mmCIF file of C-alpha atoms in Angstrom:
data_model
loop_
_atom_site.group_PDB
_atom_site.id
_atom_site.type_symbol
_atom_site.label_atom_id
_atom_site.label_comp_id
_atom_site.label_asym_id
_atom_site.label_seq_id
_atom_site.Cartn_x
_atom_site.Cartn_y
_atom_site.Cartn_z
ATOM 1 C CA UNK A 1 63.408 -67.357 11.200
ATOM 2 C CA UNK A 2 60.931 -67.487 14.630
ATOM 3 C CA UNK A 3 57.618 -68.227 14.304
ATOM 4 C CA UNK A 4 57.592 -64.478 16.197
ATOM 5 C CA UNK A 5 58.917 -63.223 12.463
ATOM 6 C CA UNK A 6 57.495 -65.507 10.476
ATOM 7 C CA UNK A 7 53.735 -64.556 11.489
ATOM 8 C CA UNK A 8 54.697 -60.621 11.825
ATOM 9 C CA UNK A 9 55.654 -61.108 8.396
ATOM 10 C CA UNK A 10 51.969 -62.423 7.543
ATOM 11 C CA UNK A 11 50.220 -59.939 9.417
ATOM 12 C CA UNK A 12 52.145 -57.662 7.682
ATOM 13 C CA UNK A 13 51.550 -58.769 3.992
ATOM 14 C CA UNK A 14 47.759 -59.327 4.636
ATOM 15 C CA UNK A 15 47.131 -55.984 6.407
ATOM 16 C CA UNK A 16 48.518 -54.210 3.563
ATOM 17 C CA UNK A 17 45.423 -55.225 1.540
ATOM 18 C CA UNK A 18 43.100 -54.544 4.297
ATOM 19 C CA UNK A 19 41.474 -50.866 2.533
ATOM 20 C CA UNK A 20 40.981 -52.168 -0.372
ATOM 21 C CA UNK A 21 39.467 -55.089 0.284
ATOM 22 C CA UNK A 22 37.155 -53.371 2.581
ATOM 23 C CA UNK A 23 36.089 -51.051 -0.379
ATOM 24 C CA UNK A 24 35.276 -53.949 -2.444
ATOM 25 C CA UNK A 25 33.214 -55.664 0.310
ATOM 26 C CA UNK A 26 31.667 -52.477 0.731
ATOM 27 C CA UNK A 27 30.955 -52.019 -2.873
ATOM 28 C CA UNK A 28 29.726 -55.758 -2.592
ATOM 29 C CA UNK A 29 27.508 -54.791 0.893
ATOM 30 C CA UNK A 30 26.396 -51.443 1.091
ATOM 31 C CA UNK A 31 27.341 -51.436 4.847
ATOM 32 C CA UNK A 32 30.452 -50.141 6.334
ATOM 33 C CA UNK A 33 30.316 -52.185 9.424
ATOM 34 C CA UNK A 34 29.226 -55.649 7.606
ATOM 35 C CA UNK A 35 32.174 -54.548 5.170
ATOM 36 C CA UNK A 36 34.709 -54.379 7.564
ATOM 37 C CA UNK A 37 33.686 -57.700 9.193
ATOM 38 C CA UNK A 38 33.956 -59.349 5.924
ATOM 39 C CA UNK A 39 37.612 -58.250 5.882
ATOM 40 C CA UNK A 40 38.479 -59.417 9.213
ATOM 41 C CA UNK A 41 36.488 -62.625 8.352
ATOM 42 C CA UNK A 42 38.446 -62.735 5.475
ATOM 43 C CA UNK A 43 41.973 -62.355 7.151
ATOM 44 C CA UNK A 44 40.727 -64.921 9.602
ATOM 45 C CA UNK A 45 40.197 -67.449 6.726
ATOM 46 C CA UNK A 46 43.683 -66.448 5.317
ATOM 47 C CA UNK A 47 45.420 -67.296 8.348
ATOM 48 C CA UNK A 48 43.815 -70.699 9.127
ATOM 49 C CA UNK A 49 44.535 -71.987 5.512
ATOM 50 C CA UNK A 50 47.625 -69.781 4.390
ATOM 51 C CA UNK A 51 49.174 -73.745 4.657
ATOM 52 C CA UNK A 52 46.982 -74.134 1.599
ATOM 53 C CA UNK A 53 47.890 -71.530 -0.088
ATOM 54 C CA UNK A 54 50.398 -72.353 -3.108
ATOM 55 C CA UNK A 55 51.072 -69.616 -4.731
ATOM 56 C CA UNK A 56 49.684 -70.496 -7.458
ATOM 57 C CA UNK A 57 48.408 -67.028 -8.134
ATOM 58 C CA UNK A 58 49.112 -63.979 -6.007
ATOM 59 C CA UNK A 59 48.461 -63.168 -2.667
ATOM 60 C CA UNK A 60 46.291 -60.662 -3.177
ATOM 61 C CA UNK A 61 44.514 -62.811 -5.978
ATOM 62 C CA UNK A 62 43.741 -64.987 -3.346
ATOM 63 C CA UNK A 63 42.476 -62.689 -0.336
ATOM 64 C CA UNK A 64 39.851 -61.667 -2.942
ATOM 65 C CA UNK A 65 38.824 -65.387 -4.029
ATOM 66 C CA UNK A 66 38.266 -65.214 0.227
ATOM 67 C CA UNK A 67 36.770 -62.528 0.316
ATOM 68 C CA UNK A 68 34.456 -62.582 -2.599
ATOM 69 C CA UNK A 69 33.407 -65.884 -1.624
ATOM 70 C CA UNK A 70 32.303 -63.994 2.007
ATOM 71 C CA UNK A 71 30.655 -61.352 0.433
ATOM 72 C CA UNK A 72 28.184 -63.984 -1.857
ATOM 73 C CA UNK A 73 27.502 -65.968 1.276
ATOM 74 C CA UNK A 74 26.357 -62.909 3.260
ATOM 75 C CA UNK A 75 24.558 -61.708 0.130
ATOM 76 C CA UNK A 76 22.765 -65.222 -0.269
ATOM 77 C CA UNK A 77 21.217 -64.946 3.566
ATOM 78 C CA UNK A 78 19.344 -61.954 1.558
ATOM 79 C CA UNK A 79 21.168 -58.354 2.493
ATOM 80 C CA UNK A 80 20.302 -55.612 -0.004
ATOM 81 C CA UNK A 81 20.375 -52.335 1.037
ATOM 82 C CA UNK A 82 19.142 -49.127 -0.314
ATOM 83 C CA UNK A 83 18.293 -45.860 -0.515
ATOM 84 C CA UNK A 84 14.848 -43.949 0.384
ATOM 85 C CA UNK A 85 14.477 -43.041 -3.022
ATOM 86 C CA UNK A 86 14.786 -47.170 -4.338
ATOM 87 C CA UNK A 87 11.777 -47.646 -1.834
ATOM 88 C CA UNK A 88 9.447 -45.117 -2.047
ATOM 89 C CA UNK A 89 8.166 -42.473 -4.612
ATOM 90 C CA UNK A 90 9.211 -38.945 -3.144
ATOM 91 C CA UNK A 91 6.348 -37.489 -1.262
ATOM 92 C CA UNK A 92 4.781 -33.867 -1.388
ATOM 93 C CA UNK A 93 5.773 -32.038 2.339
ATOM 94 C CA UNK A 94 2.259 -31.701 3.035
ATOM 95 C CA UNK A 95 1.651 -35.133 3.238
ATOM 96 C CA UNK A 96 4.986 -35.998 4.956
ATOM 97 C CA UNK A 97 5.434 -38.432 7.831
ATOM 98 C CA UNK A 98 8.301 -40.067 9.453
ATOM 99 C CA UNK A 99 8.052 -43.605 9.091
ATOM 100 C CA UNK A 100 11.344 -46.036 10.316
ATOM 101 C CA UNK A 101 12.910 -48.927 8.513
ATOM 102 C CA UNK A 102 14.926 -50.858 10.031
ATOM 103 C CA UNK A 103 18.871 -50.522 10.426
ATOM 104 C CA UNK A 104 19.471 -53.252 7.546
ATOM 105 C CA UNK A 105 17.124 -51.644 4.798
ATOM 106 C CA UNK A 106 19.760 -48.708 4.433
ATOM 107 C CA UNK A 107 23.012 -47.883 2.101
ATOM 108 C CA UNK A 108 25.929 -46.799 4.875
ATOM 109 C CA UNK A 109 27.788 -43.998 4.512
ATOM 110 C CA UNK A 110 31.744 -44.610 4.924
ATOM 111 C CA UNK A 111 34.763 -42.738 5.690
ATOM 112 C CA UNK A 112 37.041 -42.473 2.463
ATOM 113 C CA UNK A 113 40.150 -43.855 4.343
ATOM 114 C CA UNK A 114 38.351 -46.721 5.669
ATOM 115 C CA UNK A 115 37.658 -47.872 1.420
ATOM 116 C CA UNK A 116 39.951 -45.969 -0.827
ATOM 117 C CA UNK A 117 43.853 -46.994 -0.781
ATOM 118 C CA UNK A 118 46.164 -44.166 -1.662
ATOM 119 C CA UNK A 119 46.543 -44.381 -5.301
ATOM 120 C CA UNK A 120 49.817 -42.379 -7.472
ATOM 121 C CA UNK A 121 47.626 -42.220 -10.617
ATOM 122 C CA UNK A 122 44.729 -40.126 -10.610
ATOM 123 C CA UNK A 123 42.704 -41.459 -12.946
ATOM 124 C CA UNK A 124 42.572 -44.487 -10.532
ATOM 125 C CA UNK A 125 41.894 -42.192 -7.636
ATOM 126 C CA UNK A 126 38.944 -40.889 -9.932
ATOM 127 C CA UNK A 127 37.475 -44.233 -10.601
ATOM 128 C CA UNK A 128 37.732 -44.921 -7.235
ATOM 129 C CA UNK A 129 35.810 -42.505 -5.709
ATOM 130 C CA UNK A 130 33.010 -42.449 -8.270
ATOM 131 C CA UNK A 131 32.447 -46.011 -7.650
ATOM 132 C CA UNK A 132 31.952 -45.471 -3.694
ATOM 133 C CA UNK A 133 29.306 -42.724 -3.704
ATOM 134 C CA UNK A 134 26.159 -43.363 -2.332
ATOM 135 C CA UNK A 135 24.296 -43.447 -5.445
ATOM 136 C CA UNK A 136 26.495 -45.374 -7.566
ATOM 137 C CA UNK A 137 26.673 -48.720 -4.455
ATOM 138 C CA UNK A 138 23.198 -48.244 -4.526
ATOM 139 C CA UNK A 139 23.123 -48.871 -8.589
ATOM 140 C CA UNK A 140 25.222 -51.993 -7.255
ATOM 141 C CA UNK A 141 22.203 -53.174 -5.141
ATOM 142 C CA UNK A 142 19.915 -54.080 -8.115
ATOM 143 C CA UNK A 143 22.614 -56.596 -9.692
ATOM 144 C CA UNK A 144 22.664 -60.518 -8.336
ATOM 145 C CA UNK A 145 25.596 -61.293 -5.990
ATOM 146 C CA UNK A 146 27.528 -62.838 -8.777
ATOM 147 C CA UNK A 147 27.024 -60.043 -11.588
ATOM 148 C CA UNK A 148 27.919 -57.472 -9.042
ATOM 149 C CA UNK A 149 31.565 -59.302 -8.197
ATOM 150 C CA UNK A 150 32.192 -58.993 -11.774
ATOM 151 C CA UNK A 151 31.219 -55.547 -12.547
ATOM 152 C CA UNK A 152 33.294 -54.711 -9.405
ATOM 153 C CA UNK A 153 36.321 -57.012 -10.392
ATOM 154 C CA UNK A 154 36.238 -55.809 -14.329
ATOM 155 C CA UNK A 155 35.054 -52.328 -14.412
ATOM 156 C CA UNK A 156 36.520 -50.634 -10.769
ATOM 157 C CA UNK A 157 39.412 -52.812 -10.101
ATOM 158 C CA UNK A 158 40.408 -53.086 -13.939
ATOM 159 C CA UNK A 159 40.734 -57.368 -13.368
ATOM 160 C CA UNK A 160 40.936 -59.373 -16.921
ATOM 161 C CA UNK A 161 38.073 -61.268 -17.552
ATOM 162 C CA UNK A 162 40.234 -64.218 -17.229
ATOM 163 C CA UNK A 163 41.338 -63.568 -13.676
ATOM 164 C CA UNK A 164 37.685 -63.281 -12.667
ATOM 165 C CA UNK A 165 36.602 -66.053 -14.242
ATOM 166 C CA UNK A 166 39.755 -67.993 -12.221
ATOM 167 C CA UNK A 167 38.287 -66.172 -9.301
ATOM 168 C CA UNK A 168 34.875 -67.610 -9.429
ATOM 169 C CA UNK A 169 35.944 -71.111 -10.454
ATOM 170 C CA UNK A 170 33.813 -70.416 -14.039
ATOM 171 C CA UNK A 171 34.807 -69.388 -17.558
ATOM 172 C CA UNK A 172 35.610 -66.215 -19.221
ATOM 173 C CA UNK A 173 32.337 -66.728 -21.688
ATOM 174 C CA UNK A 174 30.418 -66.437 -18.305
ATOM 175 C CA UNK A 175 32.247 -63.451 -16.741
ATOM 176 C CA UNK A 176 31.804 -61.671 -20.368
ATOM 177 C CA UNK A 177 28.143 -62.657 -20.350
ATOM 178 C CA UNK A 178 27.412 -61.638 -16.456
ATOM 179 C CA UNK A 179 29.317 -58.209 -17.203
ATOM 180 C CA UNK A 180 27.436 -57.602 -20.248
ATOM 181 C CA UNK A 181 23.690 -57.936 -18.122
ATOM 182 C CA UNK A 182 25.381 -56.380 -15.294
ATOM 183 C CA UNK A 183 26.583 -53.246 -17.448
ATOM 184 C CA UNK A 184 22.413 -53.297 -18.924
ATOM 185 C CA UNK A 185 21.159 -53.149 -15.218
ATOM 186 C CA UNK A 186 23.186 -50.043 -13.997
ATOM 187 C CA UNK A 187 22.535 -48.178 -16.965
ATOM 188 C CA UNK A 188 19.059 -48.310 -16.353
ATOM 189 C CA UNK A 189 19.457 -47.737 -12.203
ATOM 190 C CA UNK A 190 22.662 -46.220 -12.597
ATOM 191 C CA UNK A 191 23.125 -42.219 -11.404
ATOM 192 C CA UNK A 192 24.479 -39.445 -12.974
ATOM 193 C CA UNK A 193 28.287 -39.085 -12.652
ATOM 194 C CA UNK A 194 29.113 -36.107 -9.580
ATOM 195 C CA UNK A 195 31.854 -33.777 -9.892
ATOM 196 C CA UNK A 196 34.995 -34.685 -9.058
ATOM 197 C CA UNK A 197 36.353 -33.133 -5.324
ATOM 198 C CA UNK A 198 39.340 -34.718 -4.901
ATOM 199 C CA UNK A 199 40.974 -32.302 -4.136
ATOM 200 C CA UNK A 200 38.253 -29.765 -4.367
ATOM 201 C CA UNK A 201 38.572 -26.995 -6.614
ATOM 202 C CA UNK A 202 37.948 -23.501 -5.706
ATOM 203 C CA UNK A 203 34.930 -23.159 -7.058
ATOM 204 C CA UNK A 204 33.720 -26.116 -5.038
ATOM 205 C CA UNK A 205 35.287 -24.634 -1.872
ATOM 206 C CA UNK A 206 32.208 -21.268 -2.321
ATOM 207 C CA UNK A 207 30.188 -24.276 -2.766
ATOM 208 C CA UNK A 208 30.844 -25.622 0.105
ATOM 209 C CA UNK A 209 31.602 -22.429 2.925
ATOM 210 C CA UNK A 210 28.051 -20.917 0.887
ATOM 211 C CA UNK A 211 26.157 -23.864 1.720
ATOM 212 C CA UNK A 212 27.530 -23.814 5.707
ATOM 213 C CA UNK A 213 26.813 -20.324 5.857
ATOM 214 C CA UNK A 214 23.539 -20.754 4.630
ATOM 215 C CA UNK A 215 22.836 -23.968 6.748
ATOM 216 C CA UNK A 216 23.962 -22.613 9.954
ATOM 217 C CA UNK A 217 21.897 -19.494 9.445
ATOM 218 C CA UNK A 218 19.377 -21.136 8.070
ATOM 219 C CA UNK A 219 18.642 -19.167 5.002
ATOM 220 C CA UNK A 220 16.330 -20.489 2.752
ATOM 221 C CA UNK A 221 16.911 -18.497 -0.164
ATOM 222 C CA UNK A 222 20.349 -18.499 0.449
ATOM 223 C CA UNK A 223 20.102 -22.290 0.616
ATOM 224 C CA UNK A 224 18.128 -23.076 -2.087
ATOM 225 C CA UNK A 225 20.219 -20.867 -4.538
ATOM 226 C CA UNK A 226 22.784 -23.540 -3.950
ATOM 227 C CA UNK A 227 20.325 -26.223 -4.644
ATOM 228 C CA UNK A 228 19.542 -27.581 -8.174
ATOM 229 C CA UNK A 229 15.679 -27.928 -8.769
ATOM 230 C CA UNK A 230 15.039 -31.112 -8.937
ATOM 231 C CA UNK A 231 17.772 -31.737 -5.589
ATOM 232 C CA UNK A 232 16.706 -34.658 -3.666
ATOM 233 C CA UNK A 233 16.818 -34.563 0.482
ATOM 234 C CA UNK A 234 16.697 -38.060 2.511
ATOM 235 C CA UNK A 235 16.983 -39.041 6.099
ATOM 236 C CA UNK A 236 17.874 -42.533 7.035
ATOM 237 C CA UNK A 237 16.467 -44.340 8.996
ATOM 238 C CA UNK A 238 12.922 -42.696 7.892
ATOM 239 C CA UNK A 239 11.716 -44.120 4.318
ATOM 240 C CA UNK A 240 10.798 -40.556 3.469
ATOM 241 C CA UNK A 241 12.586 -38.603 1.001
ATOM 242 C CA UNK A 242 11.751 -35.123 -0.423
ATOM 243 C CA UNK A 243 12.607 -33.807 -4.604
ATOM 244 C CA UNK A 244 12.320 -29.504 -5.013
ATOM 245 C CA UNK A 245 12.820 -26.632 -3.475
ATOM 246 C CA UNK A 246 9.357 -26.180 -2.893
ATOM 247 C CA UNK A 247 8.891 -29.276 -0.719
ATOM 248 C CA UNK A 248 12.561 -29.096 1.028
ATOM 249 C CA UNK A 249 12.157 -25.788 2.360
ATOM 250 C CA UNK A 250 8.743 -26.518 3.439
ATOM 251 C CA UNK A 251 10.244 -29.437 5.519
ATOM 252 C CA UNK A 252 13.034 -27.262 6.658
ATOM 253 C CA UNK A 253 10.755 -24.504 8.269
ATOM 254 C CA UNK A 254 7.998 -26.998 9.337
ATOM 255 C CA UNK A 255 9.605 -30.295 11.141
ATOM 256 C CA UNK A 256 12.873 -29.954 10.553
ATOM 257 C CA UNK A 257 12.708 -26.187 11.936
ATOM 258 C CA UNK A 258 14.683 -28.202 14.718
ATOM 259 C CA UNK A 259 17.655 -27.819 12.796
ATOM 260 C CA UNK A 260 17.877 -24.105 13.151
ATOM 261 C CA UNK A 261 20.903 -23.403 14.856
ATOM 262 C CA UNK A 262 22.984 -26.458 14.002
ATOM 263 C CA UNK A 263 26.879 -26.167 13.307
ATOM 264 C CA UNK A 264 28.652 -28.132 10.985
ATOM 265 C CA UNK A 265 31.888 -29.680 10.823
ATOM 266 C CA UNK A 266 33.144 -30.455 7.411
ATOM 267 C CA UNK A 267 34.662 -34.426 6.400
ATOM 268 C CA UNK A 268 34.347 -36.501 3.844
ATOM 269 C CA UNK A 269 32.463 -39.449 3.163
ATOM 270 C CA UNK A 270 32.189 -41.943 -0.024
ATOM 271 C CA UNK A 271 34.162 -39.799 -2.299
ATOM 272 C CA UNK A 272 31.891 -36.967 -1.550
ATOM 273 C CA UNK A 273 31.513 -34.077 0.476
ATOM 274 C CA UNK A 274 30.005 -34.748 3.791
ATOM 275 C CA UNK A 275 29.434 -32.825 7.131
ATOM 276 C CA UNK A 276 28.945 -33.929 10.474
ATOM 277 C CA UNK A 277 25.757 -31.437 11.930
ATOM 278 C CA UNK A 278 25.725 -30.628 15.676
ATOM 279 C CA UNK A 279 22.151 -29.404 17.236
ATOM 280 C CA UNK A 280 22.169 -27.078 19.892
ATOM 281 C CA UNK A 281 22.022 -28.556 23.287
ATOM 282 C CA UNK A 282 19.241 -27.231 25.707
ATOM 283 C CA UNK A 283 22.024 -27.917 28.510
ATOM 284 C CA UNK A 284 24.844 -25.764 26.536
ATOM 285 C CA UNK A 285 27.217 -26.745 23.673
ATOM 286 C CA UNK A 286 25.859 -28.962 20.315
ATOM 287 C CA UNK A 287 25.090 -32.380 20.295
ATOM 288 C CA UNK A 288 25.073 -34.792 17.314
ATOM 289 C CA UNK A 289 22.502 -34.813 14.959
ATOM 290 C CA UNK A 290 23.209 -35.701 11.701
ATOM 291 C CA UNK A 291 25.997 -36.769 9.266
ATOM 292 C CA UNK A 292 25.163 -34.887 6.186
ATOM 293 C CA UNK A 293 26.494 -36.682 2.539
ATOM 294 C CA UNK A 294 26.191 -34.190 -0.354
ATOM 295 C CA UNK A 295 26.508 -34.656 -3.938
ATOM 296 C CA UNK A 296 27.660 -32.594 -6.272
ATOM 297 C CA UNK A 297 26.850 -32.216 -9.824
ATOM 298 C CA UNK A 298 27.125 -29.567 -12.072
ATOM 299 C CA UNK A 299 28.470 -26.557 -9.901
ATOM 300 C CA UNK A 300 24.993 -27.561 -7.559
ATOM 301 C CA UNK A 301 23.938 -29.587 -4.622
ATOM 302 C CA UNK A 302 22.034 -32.184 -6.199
ATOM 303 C CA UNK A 303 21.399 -34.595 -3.263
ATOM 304 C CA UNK A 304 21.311 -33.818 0.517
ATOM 305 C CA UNK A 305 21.597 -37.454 2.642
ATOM 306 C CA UNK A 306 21.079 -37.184 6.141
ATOM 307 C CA UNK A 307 21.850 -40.291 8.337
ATOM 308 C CA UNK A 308 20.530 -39.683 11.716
ATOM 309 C CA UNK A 309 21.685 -42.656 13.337
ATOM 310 C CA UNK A 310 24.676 -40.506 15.245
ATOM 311 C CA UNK A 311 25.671 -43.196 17.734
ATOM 312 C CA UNK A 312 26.983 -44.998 14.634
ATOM 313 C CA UNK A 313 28.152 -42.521 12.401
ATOM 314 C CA UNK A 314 30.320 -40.183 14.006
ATOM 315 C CA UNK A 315 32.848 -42.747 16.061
ATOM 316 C CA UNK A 316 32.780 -44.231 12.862
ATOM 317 C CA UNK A 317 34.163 -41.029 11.153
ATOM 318 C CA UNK A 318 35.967 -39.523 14.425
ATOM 319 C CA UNK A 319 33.554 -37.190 15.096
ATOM 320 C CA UNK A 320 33.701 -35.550 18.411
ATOM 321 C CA UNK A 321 30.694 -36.430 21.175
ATOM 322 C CA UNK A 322 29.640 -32.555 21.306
ATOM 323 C CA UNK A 323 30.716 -29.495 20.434
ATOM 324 C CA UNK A 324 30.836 -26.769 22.879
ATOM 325 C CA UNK A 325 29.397 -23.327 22.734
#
């Protein structure tokens, strides 16, 4: 066989792992871009030392021994991202201000096909999802590097204790051990589960062409009938964050009045429903403004994420540069 083959072959068998890797690592990160660096970082380290590699447990066993081992040294340099609502207590509308945080305080939204592999059984496809929302990788954030790789390996990927424990280089008593404080953390930090939408139901689908229809003509009763009462509204990169319909339709008709007149384009992101919000353009046409991550939860909109940092999200989720009138 020619080298030609023979490393066509590689590229081949690695890239097939490459989405869910870069699910874990975002699991692991909380960032879609530092995820998918990990991965290539990861493939890089494959191919220099795939001399070394003897088989003595699967490929795939291997790329995440790699990867993992990226993940804790990008975690040890002191990453941790979150969510408004992990920083701040909600505040009251009247005493709202926008204050910026930097770019690596925040949880990133991702695109489902960039972090969940196509899966036959649906309970998998289930897990899968659940485990990429927003709220649930920022449950992640408050476990050490090394508990989080095990509640990852065990409880999303479905590893035996003993393969993680081979993974780390430790013993299964410590894997059991780390789960078992790892499993105590999230179920203090750790959200309530979201509906399933995958595929959406009809019900969702009102849910969903009610809430655009009420968005884009700005309704507030129409809006807030969709909302459950205690619904949370956030806005990365500004630490504030807003709980009630009370205090998010005073924000909606005071500062964020700008939004009047905004389209919306439906996708998906982190196993959730998500839209992509265009502003009208004093020039003509929409221009980018937000990409809008809802959850779901109980027939409601319980949580309404806005990440305003456009220049990143929407190449990221082939979003289009405007919309025209």
């Amino acid at each position: 066989m020619s080298d030609t083959a023979t490393t066509d072959d590689l590229d081949s068998r690695l890239e097939k792992y490459r989405t869910e890797l870069t699910g874990y690592c975002y699991r692991m990160l909380g960032s879609a871009f530092e995820a998918e660096d990990a991965v290539q970082d990861t493939m890089v380290r494959a191919w220099r030392s795939i001399g070394s590699f003897e088989g003595r447990s699967s490929l795939r066993s291997w790329l995440y021994r790699i990867a993992t081992n990226v993940c804790l040294d990008s975690l040890n340099a002191g990453n941790k991202r979150a969510r408004p609502m992990d920083l701040t207590a909600a505040t009251p509308v009247a005493q709202a201000q926008l204050t910026a945080r930097p770019e690596i305080t925040w949880l990133e939204p991702v695109p489902d096909g960039r972090v969940l592999p196509s899966v036959a059984d649906p309970a998998d496809t289930a897990v899968s999802r659940e485990t990429v929302r927003l709220a649930f990788v920022a449950a992640l954030q408050h476990l050490p590097p090394k508990q989080r790789a095990v509640l990852i390996l065990r409880e999303v990927l479905a590893w035996k204790a003993s393969e993680v424990a081979e993974l780390l280089s430790t013993t299964v008593a410590s894997v059991n051990s780390a789960l078992q404080r790892a499993r105590a953390t999230l179920a203090e930090h750790g959200p309530a589960a979201s509906d399933t939408a995958d595929p959406l139901d009809e019900e969702q689908k009102e849910l969903l062409e009610r809430y655009v229809a009420a968005f884009e003509g700005y309704d507030m009763k129409a809006l807030t009938a969709l909302l459950h009462e205690d619904a949370t509204m956030s806005m990365p990169p500004y630490d504030l964050w807003l709980r009630g319909h009370d205090d998010i339709v005073g924000w909606m008709l005071g500062v964020g009045e700008v939004c009047s007149g905004s389209k919306l384009v439906p996708t998906v992101a982190n196993g959730s429903p998500a839209f992509a919000q265009y502003h009208p353009d004093p020039e003509g046409g929409f221009s980018p403004w937000a990409l809008i991550v809802l959850d779901i939860r109980d027939g409601k909109v319980a949580g309404m994420d806005f990440f305003l940092d456009t220049k990143r999200w929407f190449p990221l989720f082939d979003m289009p540069e405007r919309l025209e009138a």
